[in-house]
PDB file of C-alpha atoms in Angstrom:
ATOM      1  CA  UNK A 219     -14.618 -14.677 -24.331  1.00  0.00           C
ATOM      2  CA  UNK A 220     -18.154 -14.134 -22.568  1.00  0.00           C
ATOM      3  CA  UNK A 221     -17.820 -12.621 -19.352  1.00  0.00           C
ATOM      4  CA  UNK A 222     -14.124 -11.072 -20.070  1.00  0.00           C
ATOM      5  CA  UNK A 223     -13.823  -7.396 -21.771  1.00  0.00           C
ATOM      6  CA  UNK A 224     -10.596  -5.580 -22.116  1.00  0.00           C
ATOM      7  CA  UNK A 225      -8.678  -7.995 -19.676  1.00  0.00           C
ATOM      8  CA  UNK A 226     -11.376  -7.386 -16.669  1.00  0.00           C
ATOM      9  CA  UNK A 227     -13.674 -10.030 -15.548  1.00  0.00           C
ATOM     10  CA  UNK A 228     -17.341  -8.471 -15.061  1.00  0.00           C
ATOM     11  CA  UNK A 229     -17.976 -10.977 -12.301  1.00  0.00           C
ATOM     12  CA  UNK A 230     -14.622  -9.565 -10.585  1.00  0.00           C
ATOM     13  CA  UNK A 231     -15.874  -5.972 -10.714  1.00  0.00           C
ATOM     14  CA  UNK A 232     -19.236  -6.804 -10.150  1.00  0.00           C
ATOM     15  CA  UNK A 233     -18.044  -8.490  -6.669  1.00  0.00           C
ATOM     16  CA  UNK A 234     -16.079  -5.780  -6.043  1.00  0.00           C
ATOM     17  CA  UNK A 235     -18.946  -3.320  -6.076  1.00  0.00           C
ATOM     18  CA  UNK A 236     -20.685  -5.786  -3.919  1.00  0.00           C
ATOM     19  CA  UNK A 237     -17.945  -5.352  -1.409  1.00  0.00           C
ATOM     20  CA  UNK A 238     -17.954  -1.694  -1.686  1.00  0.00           C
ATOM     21  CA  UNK A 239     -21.782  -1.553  -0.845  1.00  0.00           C
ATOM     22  CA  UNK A 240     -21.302  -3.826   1.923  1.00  0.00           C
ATOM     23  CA  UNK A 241     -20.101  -2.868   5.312  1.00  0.00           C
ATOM     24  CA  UNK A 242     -17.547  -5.675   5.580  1.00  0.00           C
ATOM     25  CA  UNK A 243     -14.511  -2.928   4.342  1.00  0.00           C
ATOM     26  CA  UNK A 244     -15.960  -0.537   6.066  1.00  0.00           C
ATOM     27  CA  UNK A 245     -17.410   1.366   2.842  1.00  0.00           C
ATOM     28  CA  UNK A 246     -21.197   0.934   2.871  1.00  0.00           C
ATOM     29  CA  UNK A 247     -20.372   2.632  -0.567  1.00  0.00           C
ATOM     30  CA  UNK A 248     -24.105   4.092  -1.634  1.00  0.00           C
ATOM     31  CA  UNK A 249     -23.505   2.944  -5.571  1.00  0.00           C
ATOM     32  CA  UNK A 250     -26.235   3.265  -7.616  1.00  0.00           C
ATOM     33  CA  UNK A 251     -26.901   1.203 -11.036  1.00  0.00           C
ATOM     34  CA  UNK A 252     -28.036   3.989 -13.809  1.00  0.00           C
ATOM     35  CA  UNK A 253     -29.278   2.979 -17.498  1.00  0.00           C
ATOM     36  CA  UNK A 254     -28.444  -0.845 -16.742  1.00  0.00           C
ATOM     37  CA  UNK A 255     -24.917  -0.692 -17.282  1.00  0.00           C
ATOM     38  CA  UNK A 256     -23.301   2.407 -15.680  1.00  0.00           C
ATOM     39  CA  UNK A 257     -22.539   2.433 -12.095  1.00  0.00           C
ATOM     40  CA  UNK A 258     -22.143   6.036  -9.590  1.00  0.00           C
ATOM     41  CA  UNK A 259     -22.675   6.892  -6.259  1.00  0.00           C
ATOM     42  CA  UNK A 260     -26.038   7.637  -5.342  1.00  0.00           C
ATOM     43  CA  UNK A 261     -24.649  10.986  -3.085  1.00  0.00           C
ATOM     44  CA  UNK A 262     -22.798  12.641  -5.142  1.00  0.00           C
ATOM     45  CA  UNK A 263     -20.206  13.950  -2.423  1.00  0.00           C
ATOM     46  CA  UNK A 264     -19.754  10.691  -1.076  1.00  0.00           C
ATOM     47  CA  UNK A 265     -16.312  10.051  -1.447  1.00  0.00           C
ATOM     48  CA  UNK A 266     -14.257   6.729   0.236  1.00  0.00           C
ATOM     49  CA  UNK A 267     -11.485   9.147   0.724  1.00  0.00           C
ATOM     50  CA  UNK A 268     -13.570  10.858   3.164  1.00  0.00           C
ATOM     51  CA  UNK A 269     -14.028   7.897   5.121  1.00  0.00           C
ATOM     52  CA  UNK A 270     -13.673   8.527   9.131  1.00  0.00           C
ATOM     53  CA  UNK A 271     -11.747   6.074  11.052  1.00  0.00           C
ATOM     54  CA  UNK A 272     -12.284   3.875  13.394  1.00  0.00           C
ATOM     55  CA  UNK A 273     -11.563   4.169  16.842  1.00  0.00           C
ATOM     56  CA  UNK A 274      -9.141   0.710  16.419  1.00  0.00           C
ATOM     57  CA  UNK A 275      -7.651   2.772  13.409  1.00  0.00           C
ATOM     58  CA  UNK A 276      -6.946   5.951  15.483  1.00  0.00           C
ATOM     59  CA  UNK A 277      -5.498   3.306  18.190  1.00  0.00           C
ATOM     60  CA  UNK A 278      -3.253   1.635  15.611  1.00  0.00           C
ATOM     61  CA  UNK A 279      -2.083   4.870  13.908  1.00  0.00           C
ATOM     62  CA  UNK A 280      -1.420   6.502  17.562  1.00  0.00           C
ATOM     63  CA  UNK A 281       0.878   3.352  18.426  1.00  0.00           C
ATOM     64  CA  UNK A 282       2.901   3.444  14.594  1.00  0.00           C
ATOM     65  CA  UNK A 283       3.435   7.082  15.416  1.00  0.00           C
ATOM     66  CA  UNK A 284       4.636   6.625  19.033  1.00  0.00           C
ATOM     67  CA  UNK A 285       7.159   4.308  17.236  1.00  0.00           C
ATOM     68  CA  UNK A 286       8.209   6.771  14.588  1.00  0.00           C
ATOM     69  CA  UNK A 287       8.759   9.121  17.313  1.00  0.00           C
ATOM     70  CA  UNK A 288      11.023   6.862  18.713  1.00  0.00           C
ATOM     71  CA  UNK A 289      13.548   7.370  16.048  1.00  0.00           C
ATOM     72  CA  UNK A 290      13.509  11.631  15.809  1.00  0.00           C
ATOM     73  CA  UNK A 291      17.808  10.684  17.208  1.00  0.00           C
ATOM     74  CA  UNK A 292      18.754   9.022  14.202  1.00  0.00           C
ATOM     75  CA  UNK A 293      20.133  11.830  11.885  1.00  0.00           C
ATOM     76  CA  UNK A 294      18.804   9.525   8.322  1.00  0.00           C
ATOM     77  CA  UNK A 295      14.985  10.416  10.185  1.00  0.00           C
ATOM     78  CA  UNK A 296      15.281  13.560  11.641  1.00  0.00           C
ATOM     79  CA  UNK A 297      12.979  15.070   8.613  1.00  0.00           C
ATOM     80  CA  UNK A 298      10.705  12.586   9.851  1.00  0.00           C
ATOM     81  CA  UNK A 299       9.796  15.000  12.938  1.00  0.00           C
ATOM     82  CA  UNK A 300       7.981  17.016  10.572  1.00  0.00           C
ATOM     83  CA  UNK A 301       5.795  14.115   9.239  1.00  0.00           C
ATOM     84  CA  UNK A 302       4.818  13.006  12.413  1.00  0.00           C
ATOM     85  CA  UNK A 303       4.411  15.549  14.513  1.00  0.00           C
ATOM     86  CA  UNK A 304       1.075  16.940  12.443  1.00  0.00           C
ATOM     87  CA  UNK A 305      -0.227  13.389  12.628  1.00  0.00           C
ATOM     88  CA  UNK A 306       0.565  13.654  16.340  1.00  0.00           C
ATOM     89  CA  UNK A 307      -1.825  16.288  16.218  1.00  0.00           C
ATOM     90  CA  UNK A 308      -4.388  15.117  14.198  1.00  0.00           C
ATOM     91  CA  UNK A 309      -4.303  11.505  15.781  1.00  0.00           C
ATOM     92  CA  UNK A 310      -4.867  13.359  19.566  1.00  0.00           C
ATOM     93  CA  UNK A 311      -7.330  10.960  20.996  1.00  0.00           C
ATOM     94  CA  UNK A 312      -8.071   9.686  23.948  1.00  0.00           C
ATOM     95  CA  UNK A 313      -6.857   6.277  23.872  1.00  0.00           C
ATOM     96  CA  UNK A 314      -8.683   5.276  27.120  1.00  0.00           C
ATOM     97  CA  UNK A 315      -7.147   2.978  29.719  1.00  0.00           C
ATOM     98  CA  UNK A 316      -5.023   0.755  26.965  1.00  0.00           C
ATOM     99  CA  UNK A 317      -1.439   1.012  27.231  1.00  0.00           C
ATOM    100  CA  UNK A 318       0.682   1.065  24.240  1.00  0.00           C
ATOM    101  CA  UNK A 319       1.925  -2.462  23.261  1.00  0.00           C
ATOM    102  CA  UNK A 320       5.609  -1.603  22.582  1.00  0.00           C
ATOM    103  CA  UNK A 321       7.598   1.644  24.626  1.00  0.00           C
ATOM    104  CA  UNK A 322      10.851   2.700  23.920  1.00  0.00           C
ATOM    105  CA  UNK A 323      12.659   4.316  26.606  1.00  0.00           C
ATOM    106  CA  UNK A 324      14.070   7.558  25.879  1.00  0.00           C
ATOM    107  CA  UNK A 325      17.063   8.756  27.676  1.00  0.00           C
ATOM    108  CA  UNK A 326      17.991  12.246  26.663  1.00  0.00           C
ATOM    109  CA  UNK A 327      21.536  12.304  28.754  1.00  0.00           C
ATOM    110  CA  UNK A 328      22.231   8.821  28.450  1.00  0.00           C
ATOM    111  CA  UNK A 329      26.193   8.733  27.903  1.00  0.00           C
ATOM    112  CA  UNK A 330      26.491   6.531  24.810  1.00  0.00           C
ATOM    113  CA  UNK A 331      23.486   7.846  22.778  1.00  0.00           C
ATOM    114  CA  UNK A 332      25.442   9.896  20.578  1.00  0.00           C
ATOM    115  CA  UNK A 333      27.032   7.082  19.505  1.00  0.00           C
ATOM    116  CA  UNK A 334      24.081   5.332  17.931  1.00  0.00           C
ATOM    117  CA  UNK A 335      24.067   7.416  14.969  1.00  0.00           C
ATOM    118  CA  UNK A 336      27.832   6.622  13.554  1.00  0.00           C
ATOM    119  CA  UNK A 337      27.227   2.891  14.880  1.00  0.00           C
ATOM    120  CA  UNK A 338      24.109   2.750  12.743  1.00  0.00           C
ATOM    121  CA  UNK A 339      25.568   4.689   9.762  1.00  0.00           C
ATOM    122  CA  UNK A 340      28.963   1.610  10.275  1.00  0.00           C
ATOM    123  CA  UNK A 341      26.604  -1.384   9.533  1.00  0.00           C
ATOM    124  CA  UNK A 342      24.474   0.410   7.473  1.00  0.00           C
ATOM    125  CA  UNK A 343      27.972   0.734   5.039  1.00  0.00           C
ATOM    126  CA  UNK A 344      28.609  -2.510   6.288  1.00  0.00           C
ATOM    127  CA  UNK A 345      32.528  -0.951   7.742  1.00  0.00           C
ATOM    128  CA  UNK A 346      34.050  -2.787  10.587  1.00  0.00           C
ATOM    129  CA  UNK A 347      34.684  -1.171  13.604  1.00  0.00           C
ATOM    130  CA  UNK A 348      36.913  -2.100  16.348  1.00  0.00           C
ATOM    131  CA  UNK A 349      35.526  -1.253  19.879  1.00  0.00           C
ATOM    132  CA  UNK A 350      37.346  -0.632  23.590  1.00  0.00           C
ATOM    133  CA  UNK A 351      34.776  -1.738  26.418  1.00  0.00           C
ATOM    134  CA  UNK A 352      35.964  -1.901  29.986  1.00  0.00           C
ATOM    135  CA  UNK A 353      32.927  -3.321  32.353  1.00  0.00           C
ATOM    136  CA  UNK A 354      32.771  -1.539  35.774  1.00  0.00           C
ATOM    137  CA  UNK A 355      34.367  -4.588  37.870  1.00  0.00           C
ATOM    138  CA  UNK A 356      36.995  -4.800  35.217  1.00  0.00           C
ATOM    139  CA  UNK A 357      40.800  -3.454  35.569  1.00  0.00           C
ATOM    140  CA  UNK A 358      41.736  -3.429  31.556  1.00  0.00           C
ATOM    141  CA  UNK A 359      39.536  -2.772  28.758  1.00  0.00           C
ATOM    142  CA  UNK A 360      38.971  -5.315  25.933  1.00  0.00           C
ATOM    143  CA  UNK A 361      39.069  -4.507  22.289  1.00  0.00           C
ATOM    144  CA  UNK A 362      37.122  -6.621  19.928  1.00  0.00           C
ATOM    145  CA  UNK A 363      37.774  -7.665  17.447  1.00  0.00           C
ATOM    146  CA  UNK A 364      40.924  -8.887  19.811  1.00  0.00           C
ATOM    147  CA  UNK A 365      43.859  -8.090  17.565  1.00  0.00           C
ATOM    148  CA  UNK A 366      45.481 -11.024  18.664  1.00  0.00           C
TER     149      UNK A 366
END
């Protein structure tokens, strides 16, 4: 079949390196055609590994690892601390006046928190639990599931 070799279409690729070249990824890829057929980059350290990001990258990264940082409690992400912390570091911009989208409070002393963990690990195994909770204007506690 014209156009087809090996399972590729040439007008795919071909488009592709158009998009490469083009700013419209972000690229502006400097490929270079060589002896009609073969294609390179016309710097040969240019690399789109080495790409720098954008500031609305930085901004977008900052906010995913504000998140992440959010669960350091949970013991099933507590080897996450040393993933994000060096993208902390590397991501340390100035993010200007914007204020993150989502925030998480973080209570360190809060009385319950060191009950997230089990609860999490319960429905994670998908085990039933059965819970006492006595409100503050109330004179007995409750279980649920009520064994009655």
């Amino acid at each position: 079949m014209e156009g087809i070799r090996k399972g590729v279409s040439v007008r795919t690729v071909q488009g592709d390196i158009q998009m490469m070249r083009s700013d419209k990824l972000g690229y502006n890829a400097p490929i270079e055609v060589y002896d009609h057929k073969y294609y390179r980059y016309a710097e040969e350290d240019y690399s789109i590994a080495n790409m720098p990001l954008s500031q609305n990258d930085y901004e977008v990264m900052q906010e995913a690892v504000d998140m992440l940082r959010q669960l350091e409690d949970f013991d099933q992400f507590s080897e996450m601390t040393d993933v994000v912390r060096p993208l902390q570091d590397k991501l340390a911009i100035s993010k200007g006046n914007r204020k993150p989208v989502i925030h998480f409070d973080s209570v360190p002393d809060l009385k319950g928190l060191k009950l997230l963990n089990p609860l999490y690990n319960y429905i994670v195994h998908e085990q039933t639990v059965r819970i006492m909770y006595q409100s503050f204007n109330a004179t007995e506690p409750t279980e649920y599931p009520n064994s009655g």
